[in-house]
């Protein structure tokens, strides 16, 4: 066999093994070195491909696709800085447990470390931020390495998709000529050559004894609290039942997916981020048992509250990591969350402490009443915009939320409801980068997405809009534009008046109407509630890219939150009178 | 001392040491964790700061500043994916030997590996692509580590600035509260506390014996060739004299800076990329000695020619790397290039082989005549645009050239001239990413820059235009828009008609007039030579950001290059008749 035939066989086997392992989508950035893989991907009918010029956006696009489908998506680029542009999305995928199969083509061995063009050191390029690095080599003589490579690719996919999910890096050095030969249907159909290997992954089940230990803690607890942070995959609705049975409040992060849906809402507490900030009342919420699921919640108030608790603090994680930024965990329980919930529910036998759960419920209701006073205000503040957005969300909506302020606003204003709404955000490393592209990825997987995002984050990833344009994604962007970094107004540096605007406020003065024109997006700027409302309603039947800009003022935002806190403080005195 | 006082002392000492080591510029991206360093940087009168929201652009901006000033520039960002966005520019800096001091703030030890927000693994974040990684720790008790840290920062700067120059990563974990205290002038002025350490770096001088060995090779050579690829720092004009004395052609890459300027042009050969492609004539150019300086040249024709040479092949590199992608080096000579040239010139004693140098000159002249026929054409092709651009370049112009096609066009059409013009490109890893930002960096350092760039590369880094807008850079962009990836039309995949446009052509259909509006740029689109000429002349007195778009067609480009080759082929037969 000549080089071209060998190349074709090896790379066809790569393609086929990916498909056998249920990889259905590949995001490709154009380049020379990756040519043969790109051609084989493109022509295989079982693989859907997206082309994205900017590798940074491409990787976040793949992240969005993989995140929303909860299955591995392949990425492909050429050698050099192209691969380095994947880094931010890979870091995010690693920490948010999103399965990605990152395939970087590379120059061959003899062009390494000799100043050859477009040649960087791709070995372990992403350091600690992939679950595994593999290099795929081919034999120059025969097909003797095909089976090994197939096994390698099978492993790569299964590691990416294993618990916890995450990115895996496959580096593929290729020699010229870079064109596959005879890329005919016959060659492609000849899959019988490559049987592939299936990897069956078991479930991490707790032992009966472990369950018994947990049950007895639950049974003894009079003031237990369940916290559910961001979770991937299907919502763990069993938690709602567990909380009901135990009489524990279930503090549900917006990304737990438990604030919305048809499951029982009886024990769901969602306005904790507001009322737990009221530090005078923290004594009322003193717990004797905390059980945590999912990633750490968005809320800083939960963190501050938890720092004061000295009780048993159980962290349940099927991913086997050390999810304890507060340093208060007393037990790490590494097992399947669903399995554990079922077991606890079936074996629990306790009388509910009604006072405890009632107190949480009444404070929660009161807080929601205060929060909802925003609805009656005249001006369209950032807070009111989020409340209106959430009120309006259609049934089965997919809402992607930007980092920094938007996710905090959603944490405040996403009140529990029966509507089935799915919330997404990039909470692995909480970056403001790549948010547009990730949302486009979700839109391509889920038909339609609403993205709520701040102006800096929108700016950071405007390039992501090209894929939205090219693939006609149905994406409505609620662009909260306060001309700079809103979150810094909440931080201590806001007092450094002299340097604040230049270093943190960072006003850019961009008129995003032109960005909308560049990407053929519908665009409107809304200055009052009525026009915002009508823009939202109008967007429901609109296809393609649609940008609704809501201009807000950074310092108003701070004022509004302070005002809500002081209102709440007064009202809480009534409910929690005995603590004063 | 309390935490805030310690923090302030330690970070002031960091700032002061940087300044003592002659770091004059810092590019800062806004973020929370980096707050105290950002504030100390911002208020120090000796440090010029630029703020850039998008860290990917920020790093390339710093690269452009450092590249044009040939001295270390500091970069500062917050923790998390922010730091990962620096990666592409760091990779480029590493391979193009540009000194960067990359300062990433980080979460402290106790927040590592516990799922804390915005916390990734920043230890060795950039792997093999920095010259060194340091972590800067502070004492929680006293100032006992200040001196050690100062030494560390001094070392970091000197390593970045040492030969070969390159990026160094300094990771700085910081605990809250993140505000420096008493950031008064008095504190800042109190520099006497921190004396700093100077690092004096010697020059790598060849021994007399080494010089003698080289001299004797030169003296014996009848058909020697000097090649000068991309060089940093001051142009090595002594090479022109060395070539004259030896009677060797000096094949000068556009980034050697030897095609333009007031030095002797007698031996400079610049149209080699065109005439060395004529493979029938390669026998005429058979060398008996090759001496190479600088990074590997842009030209692929040089590479193909060199592969056929079997003579002594000396690689001179003060950076001590293995610059030999062709695998033809016979000796690596690690010494200062300037020093070696002086020594060779002063000791050389040989009679010039006039036939040899005359042949190179006459072929070169003939090729230039053929290349310049483009000037008389009616339509404004990509080639004509480059020829016109180069003709027009004002005295002391700084021209930044994008990768992929633009740098190849400049390689073809930058004919030697007395005008002093400096040419820049990102040839470390040859990426099309970050080019706009790098050019903005050069513009901020050099007052005015002309950037010639293709549409994909322009798109990739449009975010870089924000810094141009905010800092009123005088930047004229010649945007060669062929709506996609032009270079692929020259590669074998162009024959894969079925998939070519979607995978490689990648037409985006963007109307960049809106991008110009977004960033307050002047903009015009030119369809013929007259309007291009007038746009160029008009740009000379224009300040700010100015975009001249030249629409071209990808396949015309391929045709044009083929046509020039066949014309040249016929004409060369006359000159090199005896070889046929």
PDB file of N, CA, C and O in Angstrom, chain A residues 35 43 54-56 81 85 87 114-115 117 121 125 129 322-325 430 433 459-460 463 469-470 493 499 507-508 511 514 517-518, chain B residues 35 43 54-56 81 85 87 114-115 117-118 121 125 129 322-325 430 433 459-460 463 469-470 493 499 507-508 511 514 517-518:
ATOM      1  N   UNK A  35      -6.791  18.318   6.432  1.00  0.00           N
ATOM      2  CA  UNK A  35      -7.545  18.053   5.209  1.00  0.00           C
ATOM      3  C   UNK A  35      -8.117  16.630   5.088  1.00  0.00           C
ATOM      4  O   UNK A  35      -9.325  16.476   4.877  1.00  0.00           O
ATOM      5  N   UNK A  43     -17.770  13.754   4.210  1.00  0.00           N
ATOM      6  CA  UNK A  43     -18.496  12.893   3.279  1.00  0.00           C
ATOM      7  C   UNK A  43     -19.225  11.742   3.963  1.00  0.00           C
ATOM      8  O   UNK A  43     -20.009  11.063   3.323  1.00  0.00           O
ATOM      9  N   UNK A  54     -13.269  30.560  13.213  1.00  0.00           N
ATOM     10  CA  UNK A  54     -12.549  30.963  14.422  1.00  0.00           C
ATOM     11  C   UNK A  54     -12.563  29.784  15.404  1.00  0.00           C
ATOM     12  O   UNK A  54     -13.602  29.419  15.943  1.00  0.00           O
ATOM     13  N   UNK A  55     -11.389  29.218  15.638  1.00  0.00           N
ATOM     14  CA  UNK A  55     -11.322  28.006  16.449  1.00  0.00           C
ATOM     15  C   UNK A  55     -11.811  28.234  17.880  1.00  0.00           C
ATOM     16  O   UNK A  55     -12.321  27.310  18.513  1.00  0.00           O
ATOM     17  N   UNK A  56     -11.626  29.439  18.407  1.00  0.00           N
ATOM     18  CA  UNK A  56     -12.129  29.686  19.765  1.00  0.00           C
ATOM     19  C   UNK A  56     -13.640  29.523  19.789  1.00  0.00           C
ATOM     20  O   UNK A  56     -14.203  28.849  20.660  1.00  0.00           O
ATOM     21  N   UNK A  81      -1.344  27.506  16.229  1.00  0.00           N
ATOM     22  CA  UNK A  81      -2.144  28.290  17.164  1.00  0.00           C
ATOM     23  C   UNK A  81      -3.631  27.971  17.044  1.00  0.00           C
ATOM     24  O   UNK A  81      -4.393  28.240  17.968  1.00  0.00           O
ATOM     25  N   UNK A  85      -6.265  28.004  20.266  1.00  0.00           N
ATOM     26  CA  UNK A  85      -7.527  28.743  20.397  1.00  0.00           C
ATOM     27  C   UNK A  85      -8.642  27.908  21.031  1.00  0.00           C
ATOM     28  O   UNK A  85      -9.633  28.448  21.496  1.00  0.00           O
ATOM     29  N   UNK A  87      -8.315  26.278  23.705  1.00  0.00           N
ATOM     30  CA  UNK A  87      -8.033  26.136  25.147  1.00  0.00           C
ATOM     31  C   UNK A  87      -9.171  26.635  26.057  1.00  0.00           C
ATOM     32  O   UNK A  87      -9.598  25.906  26.968  1.00  0.00           O
ATOM     33  N   UNK A 114      12.132  21.774  14.844  1.00  0.00           N
ATOM     34  CA  UNK A 114      13.127  22.202  13.851  1.00  0.00           C
ATOM     35  C   UNK A 114      12.669  23.490  13.160  1.00  0.00           C
ATOM     36  O   UNK A 114      13.028  23.758  12.029  1.00  0.00           O
ATOM     37  N   UNK A 115      11.831  24.281  13.879  1.00  0.00           N
ATOM     38  CA  UNK A 115      11.337  25.547  13.339  1.00  0.00           C
ATOM     39  C   UNK A 115      10.534  25.371  12.054  1.00  0.00           C
ATOM     40  O   UNK A 115      10.520  26.251  11.200  1.00  0.00           O
ATOM     41  N   UNK A 117       7.172  25.429   9.837  1.00  0.00           N
ATOM     42  CA  UNK A 117       6.033  26.346   9.968  1.00  0.00           C
ATOM     43  C   UNK A 117       4.804  25.671  10.578  1.00  0.00           C
ATOM     44  O   UNK A 117       4.601  24.468  10.406  1.00  0.00           O
ATOM     45  N   UNK A 121       4.232  22.637  19.981  1.00  0.00           N
ATOM     46  CA  UNK A 121       4.333  21.384  20.722  1.00  0.00           C
ATOM     47  C   UNK A 121       2.942  20.943  21.175  1.00  0.00           C
ATOM     48  O   UNK A 121       2.443  21.377  22.204  1.00  0.00           O
ATOM     49  N   UNK A 125      -0.881  19.466  24.965  1.00  0.00           N
ATOM     50  CA  UNK A 125      -1.095  20.904  24.732  1.00  0.00           C
ATOM     51  C   UNK A 125      -2.027  21.536  25.757  1.00  0.00           C
ATOM     52  O   UNK A 125      -1.898  22.706  26.085  1.00  0.00           O
ATOM     53  N   UNK A 129      -6.059  20.033  31.700  1.00  0.00           N
ATOM     54  CA  UNK A 129      -7.461  20.354  31.437  1.00  0.00           C
ATOM     55  C   UNK A 129      -8.139  19.436  30.434  1.00  0.00           C
ATOM     56  O   UNK A 129      -9.172  19.774  29.863  1.00  0.00           O
ATOM     57  N   UNK A 322     -13.793  16.643  44.384  1.00  0.00           N
ATOM     58  CA  UNK A 322     -13.779  17.204  45.732  1.00  0.00           C
ATOM     59  C   UNK A 322     -14.492  18.552  45.705  1.00  0.00           C
ATOM     60  O   UNK A 322     -13.876  19.599  45.741  1.00  0.00           O
ATOM     61  N   UNK A 323     -15.813  18.476  45.617  1.00  0.00           N
ATOM     62  CA  UNK A 323     -16.602  19.687  45.405  1.00  0.00           C
ATOM     63  C   UNK A 323     -16.873  20.381  46.736  1.00  0.00           C
ATOM     64  O   UNK A 323     -17.988  20.319  47.259  1.00  0.00           O
ATOM     65  N   UNK A 324     -15.880  21.055  47.222  1.00  0.00           N
ATOM     66  CA  UNK A 324     -16.034  21.649  48.552  1.00  0.00           C
ATOM     67  C   UNK A 324     -15.247  22.943  48.685  1.00  0.00           C
ATOM     68  O   UNK A 324     -14.337  23.045  49.508  1.00  0.00           O
ATOM     69  N   UNK A 325     -15.627  23.970  47.900  1.00  0.00           N
ATOM     70  CA  UNK A 325     -14.885  25.232  47.996  1.00  0.00           C
ATOM     71  C   UNK A 325     -14.983  25.875  49.375  1.00  0.00           C
ATOM     72  O   UNK A 325     -14.101  26.631  49.766  1.00  0.00           O
ATOM     73  N   UNK A 430     -16.780  29.643  34.797  1.00  0.00           N
ATOM     74  CA  UNK A 430     -17.535  30.890  34.944  1.00  0.00           C
ATOM     75  C   UNK A 430     -17.033  32.032  34.081  1.00  0.00           C
ATOM     76  O   UNK A 430     -17.212  33.200  34.426  1.00  0.00           O
ATOM     77  N   UNK A 433     -16.227  34.485  28.437  1.00  0.00           N
ATOM     78  CA  UNK A 433     -15.848  34.207  27.049  1.00  0.00           C
ATOM     79  C   UNK A 433     -16.662  33.043  26.483  1.00  0.00           C
ATOM     80  O   UNK A 433     -17.157  32.191  27.216  1.00  0.00           O
ATOM     81  N   UNK A 459     -19.657  41.091  23.520  1.00  0.00           N
ATOM     82  CA  UNK A 459     -18.529  41.587  22.730  1.00  0.00           C
ATOM     83  C   UNK A 459     -17.440  40.518  22.601  1.00  0.00           C
ATOM     84  O   UNK A 459     -16.896  40.284  21.524  1.00  0.00           O
ATOM     85  N   UNK A 460     -17.125  39.888  23.727  1.00  0.00           N
ATOM     86  CA  UNK A 460     -16.011  38.926  23.781  1.00  0.00           C
ATOM     87  C   UNK A 460     -16.157  37.855  22.701  1.00  0.00           C
ATOM     88  O   UNK A 460     -15.177  37.405  22.123  1.00  0.00           O
ATOM     89  N   UNK A 463     -17.793  36.926  17.380  1.00  0.00           N
ATOM     90  CA  UNK A 463     -17.480  36.033  16.257  1.00  0.00           C
ATOM     91  C   UNK A 463     -18.374  34.795  16.243  1.00  0.00           C
ATOM     92  O   UNK A 463     -18.562  34.182  15.197  1.00  0.00           O
ATOM     93  N   UNK A 469     -25.491  32.798  11.909  1.00  0.00           N
ATOM     94  CA  UNK A 469     -25.912  33.261  10.581  1.00  0.00           C
ATOM     95  C   UNK A 469     -25.822  32.119   9.567  1.00  0.00           C
ATOM     96  O   UNK A 469     -26.771  31.846   8.844  1.00  0.00           O
ATOM     97  N   UNK A 470     -24.681  31.438   9.544  1.00  0.00           N
ATOM     98  CA  UNK A 470     -24.465  30.444   8.502  1.00  0.00           C
ATOM     99  C   UNK A 470     -25.368  29.223   8.645  1.00  0.00           C
ATOM    100  O   UNK A 470     -25.766  28.628   7.657  1.00  0.00           O
ATOM    101  N   UNK A 493     -13.716  47.289  44.737  1.00  0.00           N
ATOM    102  CA  UNK A 493     -12.987  48.265  43.911  1.00  0.00           C
ATOM    103  C   UNK A 493     -13.870  49.417  43.431  1.00  0.00           C
ATOM    104  O   UNK A 493     -13.353  50.417  42.932  1.00  0.00           O
ATOM    105  N   UNK A 499      -9.676  55.198  39.519  1.00  0.00           N
ATOM    106  CA  UNK A 499      -9.268  54.247  38.482  1.00  0.00           C
ATOM    107  C   UNK A 499     -10.406  53.325  38.056  1.00  0.00           C
ATOM    108  O   UNK A 499     -10.242  52.501  37.175  1.00  0.00           O
ATOM    109  N   UNK A 507     -15.928  51.206  29.793  1.00  0.00           N
ATOM    110  CA  UNK A 507     -16.942  51.509  28.786  1.00  0.00           C
ATOM    111  C   UNK A 507     -16.352  51.416  27.378  1.00  0.00           C
ATOM    112  O   UNK A 507     -15.224  51.827  27.160  1.00  0.00           O
ATOM    113  N   UNK A 508     -17.082  50.828  26.467  1.00  0.00           N
ATOM    114  CA  UNK A 508     -16.577  50.604  25.107  1.00  0.00           C
ATOM    115  C   UNK A 508     -17.270  51.481  24.088  1.00  0.00           C
ATOM    116  O   UNK A 508     -16.766  51.706  23.001  1.00  0.00           O
ATOM    117  N   UNK A 511     -21.872  50.604  19.338  1.00  0.00           N
ATOM    118  CA  UNK A 511     -23.271  50.557  18.933  1.00  0.00           C
ATOM    119  C   UNK A 511     -23.517  49.201  18.276  1.00  0.00           C
ATOM    120  O   UNK A 511     -23.150  48.972  17.124  1.00  0.00           O
ATOM    121  N   UNK A 514     -24.744  47.808  14.624  1.00  0.00           N
ATOM    122  CA  UNK A 514     -23.897  47.467  13.471  1.00  0.00           C
ATOM    123  C   UNK A 514     -23.462  46.005  13.511  1.00  0.00           C
ATOM    124  O   UNK A 514     -23.305  45.370  12.474  1.00  0.00           O
ATOM    125  N   UNK A 517     -26.265  44.177  12.049  1.00  0.00           N
ATOM    126  CA  UNK A 517     -26.274  44.268  10.591  1.00  0.00           C
ATOM    127  C   UNK A 517     -25.242  43.333   9.975  1.00  0.00           C
ATOM    128  O   UNK A 517     -25.489  42.686   8.960  1.00  0.00           O
ATOM    129  N   UNK A 518     -24.052  43.312  10.593  1.00  0.00           N
ATOM    130  CA  UNK A 518     -22.957  42.475  10.071  1.00  0.00           C
ATOM    131  C   UNK A 518     -23.395  41.019   9.940  1.00  0.00           C
ATOM    132  O   UNK A 518     -23.027  40.332   8.993  1.00  0.00           O
TER     133      UNK A 518
ATOM    134  N   UNK B  35      -7.336  42.600  40.719  1.00  0.00           N
ATOM    135  CA  UNK B  35      -7.587  43.985  41.137  1.00  0.00           C
ATOM    136  C   UNK B  35      -6.381  44.696  41.756  1.00  0.00           C
ATOM    137  O   UNK B  35      -6.012  45.779  41.296  1.00  0.00           O
ATOM    138  N   UNK B  43      -1.715  53.112  38.655  1.00  0.00           N
ATOM    139  CA  UNK B  43      -1.358  54.376  39.294  1.00  0.00           C
ATOM    140  C   UNK B  43       0.135  54.674  39.229  1.00  0.00           C
ATOM    141  O   UNK B  43       0.548  55.765  39.595  1.00  0.00           O
ATOM    142  N   UNK B  54     -11.030  41.650  25.777  1.00  0.00           N
ATOM    143  CA  UNK B  54     -10.882  40.287  25.263  1.00  0.00           C
ATOM    144  C   UNK B  54      -9.432  39.860  25.439  1.00  0.00           C
ATOM    145  O   UNK B  54      -8.520  40.389  24.805  1.00  0.00           O
ATOM    146  N   UNK B  55      -9.212  38.885  26.307  1.00  0.00           N
ATOM    147  CA  UNK B  55      -7.836  38.495  26.649  1.00  0.00           C
ATOM    148  C   UNK B  55      -7.072  37.961  25.448  1.00  0.00           C
ATOM    149  O   UNK B  55      -5.849  38.081  25.390  1.00  0.00           O
ATOM    150  N   UNK B  56      -7.770  37.322  24.521  1.00  0.00           N
ATOM    151  CA  UNK B  56      -7.048  36.830  23.339  1.00  0.00           C
ATOM    152  C   UNK B  56      -6.453  38.013  22.571  1.00  0.00           C
ATOM    153  O   UNK B  56      -5.277  38.002  22.206  1.00  0.00           O
ATOM    154  N   UNK B  81     -10.621  31.003  32.673  1.00  0.00           N
ATOM    155  CA  UNK B  81     -10.459  30.925  31.214  1.00  0.00           C
ATOM    156  C   UNK B  81      -9.833  32.191  30.648  1.00  0.00           C
ATOM    157  O   UNK B  81      -9.295  32.165  29.550  1.00  0.00           O
ATOM    158  N   UNK B  85      -7.249  32.238  27.368  1.00  0.00           N
ATOM    159  CA  UNK B  85      -7.364  33.030  26.139  1.00  0.00           C
ATOM    160  C   UNK B  85      -6.033  33.622  25.690  1.00  0.00           C
ATOM    161  O   UNK B  85      -5.889  34.041  24.546  1.00  0.00           O
ATOM    162  N   UNK B  87      -3.380  31.950  25.392  1.00  0.00           N
ATOM    163  CA  UNK B  87      -2.557  30.860  24.843  1.00  0.00           C
ATOM    164  C   UNK B  87      -2.086  31.092  23.398  1.00  0.00           C
ATOM    165  O   UNK B  87      -0.883  30.981  23.115  1.00  0.00           O
ATOM    166  N   UNK B 114     -11.017  22.291  44.488  1.00  0.00           N
ATOM    167  CA  UNK B 114     -12.209  22.073  45.336  1.00  0.00           C
ATOM    168  C   UNK B 114     -13.446  22.662  44.660  1.00  0.00           C
ATOM    169  O   UNK B 114     -14.394  23.057  45.320  1.00  0.00           O
ATOM    170  N   UNK B 115     -13.410  22.752  43.311  1.00  0.00           N
ATOM    171  CA  UNK B 115     -14.544  23.292  42.549  1.00  0.00           C
ATOM    172  C   UNK B 115     -14.883  24.728  42.919  1.00  0.00           C
ATOM    173  O   UNK B 115     -16.046  25.127  42.835  1.00  0.00           O
ATOM    174  N   UNK B 117     -15.154  28.693  42.228  1.00  0.00           N
ATOM    175  CA  UNK B 117     -15.442  29.361  40.954  1.00  0.00           C
ATOM    176  C   UNK B 117     -14.196  30.012  40.338  1.00  0.00           C
ATOM    177  O   UNK B 117     -13.293  30.442  41.050  1.00  0.00           O
ATOM    178  N   UNK B 118     -14.201  30.088  39.011  1.00  0.00           N
ATOM    179  CA  UNK B 118     -13.107  30.728  38.266  1.00  0.00           C
ATOM    180  C   UNK B 118     -11.739  30.216  38.674  1.00  0.00           C
ATOM    181  O   UNK B 118     -10.758  30.960  38.652  1.00  0.00           O
ATOM    182  N   UNK B 121      -6.449  25.070  36.708  1.00  0.00           N
ATOM    183  CA  UNK B 121      -5.107  24.714  37.139  1.00  0.00           C
ATOM    184  C   UNK B 121      -4.091  25.575  36.380  1.00  0.00           C
ATOM    185  O   UNK B 121      -3.701  25.263  35.264  1.00  0.00           O
ATOM    186  N   UNK B 125       0.329  26.398  33.069  1.00  0.00           N
ATOM    187  CA  UNK B 125      -0.851  26.500  32.187  1.00  0.00           C
ATOM    188  C   UNK B 125      -0.476  26.490  30.714  1.00  0.00           C
ATOM    189  O   UNK B 125      -1.255  26.027  29.881  1.00  0.00           O
ATOM    190  N   UNK B 129       5.228  26.152  26.105  1.00  0.00           N
ATOM    191  CA  UNK B 129       5.254  27.353  25.270  1.00  0.00           C
ATOM    192  C   UNK B 129       5.612  28.630  26.015  1.00  0.00           C
ATOM    193  O   UNK B 129       5.335  29.731  25.549  1.00  0.00           O
ATOM    194  N   UNK B 322      17.274  24.792  16.833  1.00  0.00           N
ATOM    195  CA  UNK B 322      17.579  23.858  15.758  1.00  0.00           C
ATOM    196  C   UNK B 322      16.732  24.227  14.539  1.00  0.00           C
ATOM    197  O   UNK B 322      15.757  23.582  14.222  1.00  0.00           O
ATOM    198  N   UNK B 323      17.163  25.333  13.898  1.00  0.00           N
ATOM    199  CA  UNK B 323      16.348  25.891  12.815  1.00  0.00           C
ATOM    200  C   UNK B 323      16.641  25.171  11.507  1.00  0.00           C
ATOM    201  O   UNK B 323      17.330  25.714  10.643  1.00  0.00           O
ATOM    202  N   UNK B 324      16.079  23.996  11.370  1.00  0.00           N
ATOM    203  CA  UNK B 324      16.411  23.213  10.191  1.00  0.00           C
ATOM    204  C   UNK B 324      15.246  22.340   9.752  1.00  0.00           C
ATOM    205  O   UNK B 324      15.348  21.113   9.745  1.00  0.00           O
ATOM    206  N   UNK B 325      14.136  22.979   9.336  1.00  0.00           N
ATOM    207  CA  UNK B 325      12.986  22.168   8.918  1.00  0.00           C
ATOM    208  C   UNK B 325      13.294  21.298   7.708  1.00  0.00           C
ATOM    209  O   UNK B 325      12.655  20.268   7.517  1.00  0.00           O
ATOM    210  N   UNK B 430       2.795  31.131  12.463  1.00  0.00           N
ATOM    211  CA  UNK B 430       2.137  31.444  11.182  1.00  0.00           C
ATOM    212  C   UNK B 430       0.613  31.427  11.240  1.00  0.00           C
ATOM    213  O   UNK B 430      -0.032  31.182  10.217  1.00  0.00           O
ATOM    214  N   UNK B 433      -4.682  33.954  13.276  1.00  0.00           N
ATOM    215  CA  UNK B 433      -5.351  34.549  14.428  1.00  0.00           C
ATOM    216  C   UNK B 433      -4.518  35.694  15.010  1.00  0.00           C
ATOM    217  O   UNK B 433      -3.297  35.734  14.863  1.00  0.00           O
ATOM    218  N   UNK B 459     -11.470  38.690   9.993  1.00  0.00           N
ATOM    219  CA  UNK B 459     -12.634  38.246  10.763  1.00  0.00           C
ATOM    220  C   UNK B 459     -12.217  37.635  12.098  1.00  0.00           C
ATOM    221  O   UNK B 459     -12.799  37.928  13.143  1.00  0.00           O
ATOM    222  N   UNK B 460     -11.199  36.775  12.054  1.00  0.00           N
ATOM    223  CA  UNK B 460     -10.771  36.025  13.235  1.00  0.00           C
ATOM    224  C   UNK B 460     -10.498  36.953  14.412  1.00  0.00           C
ATOM    225  O   UNK B 460     -10.768  36.616  15.564  1.00  0.00           O
ATOM    226  N   UNK B 463     -12.254  41.631  17.019  1.00  0.00           N
ATOM    227  CA  UNK B 463     -12.289  42.220  18.366  1.00  0.00           C
ATOM    228  C   UNK B 463     -11.072  43.094  18.640  1.00  0.00           C
ATOM    229  O   UNK B 463     -11.104  43.980  19.489  1.00  0.00           O
ATOM    230  N   UNK B 469      -9.768  51.569  18.312  1.00  0.00           N
ATOM    231  CA  UNK B 469     -10.749  52.644  18.520  1.00  0.00           C
ATOM    232  C   UNK B 469     -10.452  53.375  19.838  1.00  0.00           C
ATOM    233  O   UNK B 469     -10.372  54.593  19.878  1.00  0.00           O
ATOM    234  N   UNK B 470     -10.274  52.595  20.903  1.00  0.00           N
ATOM    235  CA  UNK B 470     -10.155  53.223  22.224  1.00  0.00           C
ATOM    236  C   UNK B 470      -8.863  54.007  22.391  1.00  0.00           C
ATOM    237  O   UNK B 470      -8.834  55.010  23.084  1.00  0.00           O
ATOM    238  N   UNK B 493      -6.219  20.086  -2.253  1.00  0.00           N
ATOM    239  CA  UNK B 493      -7.652  19.884  -1.995  1.00  0.00           C
ATOM    240  C   UNK B 493      -8.541  20.687  -2.937  1.00  0.00           C
ATOM    241  O   UNK B 493      -9.740  20.456  -3.006  1.00  0.00           O
ATOM    242  N   UNK B 499     -16.491  19.070  -2.002  1.00  0.00           N
ATOM    243  CA  UNK B 499     -16.464  19.545  -0.622  1.00  0.00           C
ATOM    244  C   UNK B 499     -15.645  20.809  -0.448  1.00  0.00           C
ATOM    245  O   UNK B 499     -15.556  21.351   0.639  1.00  0.00           O
ATOM    246  N   UNK B 507     -16.918  30.487   2.347  1.00  0.00           N
ATOM    247  CA  UNK B 507     -17.404  31.857   2.142  1.00  0.00           C
ATOM    248  C   UNK B 507     -18.294  32.280   3.313  1.00  0.00           C
ATOM    249  O   UNK B 507     -19.084  31.486   3.812  1.00  0.00           O
ATOM    250  N   UNK B 508     -18.122  33.493   3.783  1.00  0.00           N
ATOM    251  CA  UNK B 508     -18.868  33.970   4.954  1.00  0.00           C
ATOM    252  C   UNK B 508     -19.902  35.015   4.583  1.00  0.00           C
ATOM    253  O   UNK B 508     -20.833  35.252   5.330  1.00  0.00           O
ATOM    254  N   UNK B 511     -20.482  41.626   5.181  1.00  0.00           N
ATOM    255  CA  UNK B 511     -20.256  42.968   4.656  1.00  0.00           C
ATOM    256  C   UNK B 511     -19.486  43.758   5.723  1.00  0.00           C
ATOM    257  O   UNK B 511     -20.063  44.221   6.712  1.00  0.00           O
ATOM    258  N   UNK B 514     -20.078  47.155   7.913  1.00  0.00           N
ATOM    259  CA  UNK B 514     -20.714  47.266   9.234  1.00  0.00           C
ATOM    260  C   UNK B 514     -19.694  47.113  10.358  1.00  0.00           C
ATOM    261  O   UNK B 514     -19.823  47.724  11.410  1.00  0.00           O
ATOM    262  N   UNK B 517     -18.244  50.445  10.738  1.00  0.00           N
ATOM    263  CA  UNK B 517     -19.140  51.348  11.478  1.00  0.00           C
ATOM    264  C   UNK B 517     -19.074  51.055  12.974  1.00  0.00           C
ATOM    265  O   UNK B 517     -19.055  51.972  13.809  1.00  0.00           O
ATOM    266  N   UNK B 518     -19.068  49.772  13.307  1.00  0.00           N
ATOM    267  CA  UNK B 518     -19.045  49.370  14.721  1.00  0.00           C
ATOM    268  C   UNK B 518     -17.859  49.990  15.449  1.00  0.00           C
ATOM    269  O   UNK B 518     -17.966  50.391  16.605  1.00  0.00           O
TER     270      UNK B 518
END
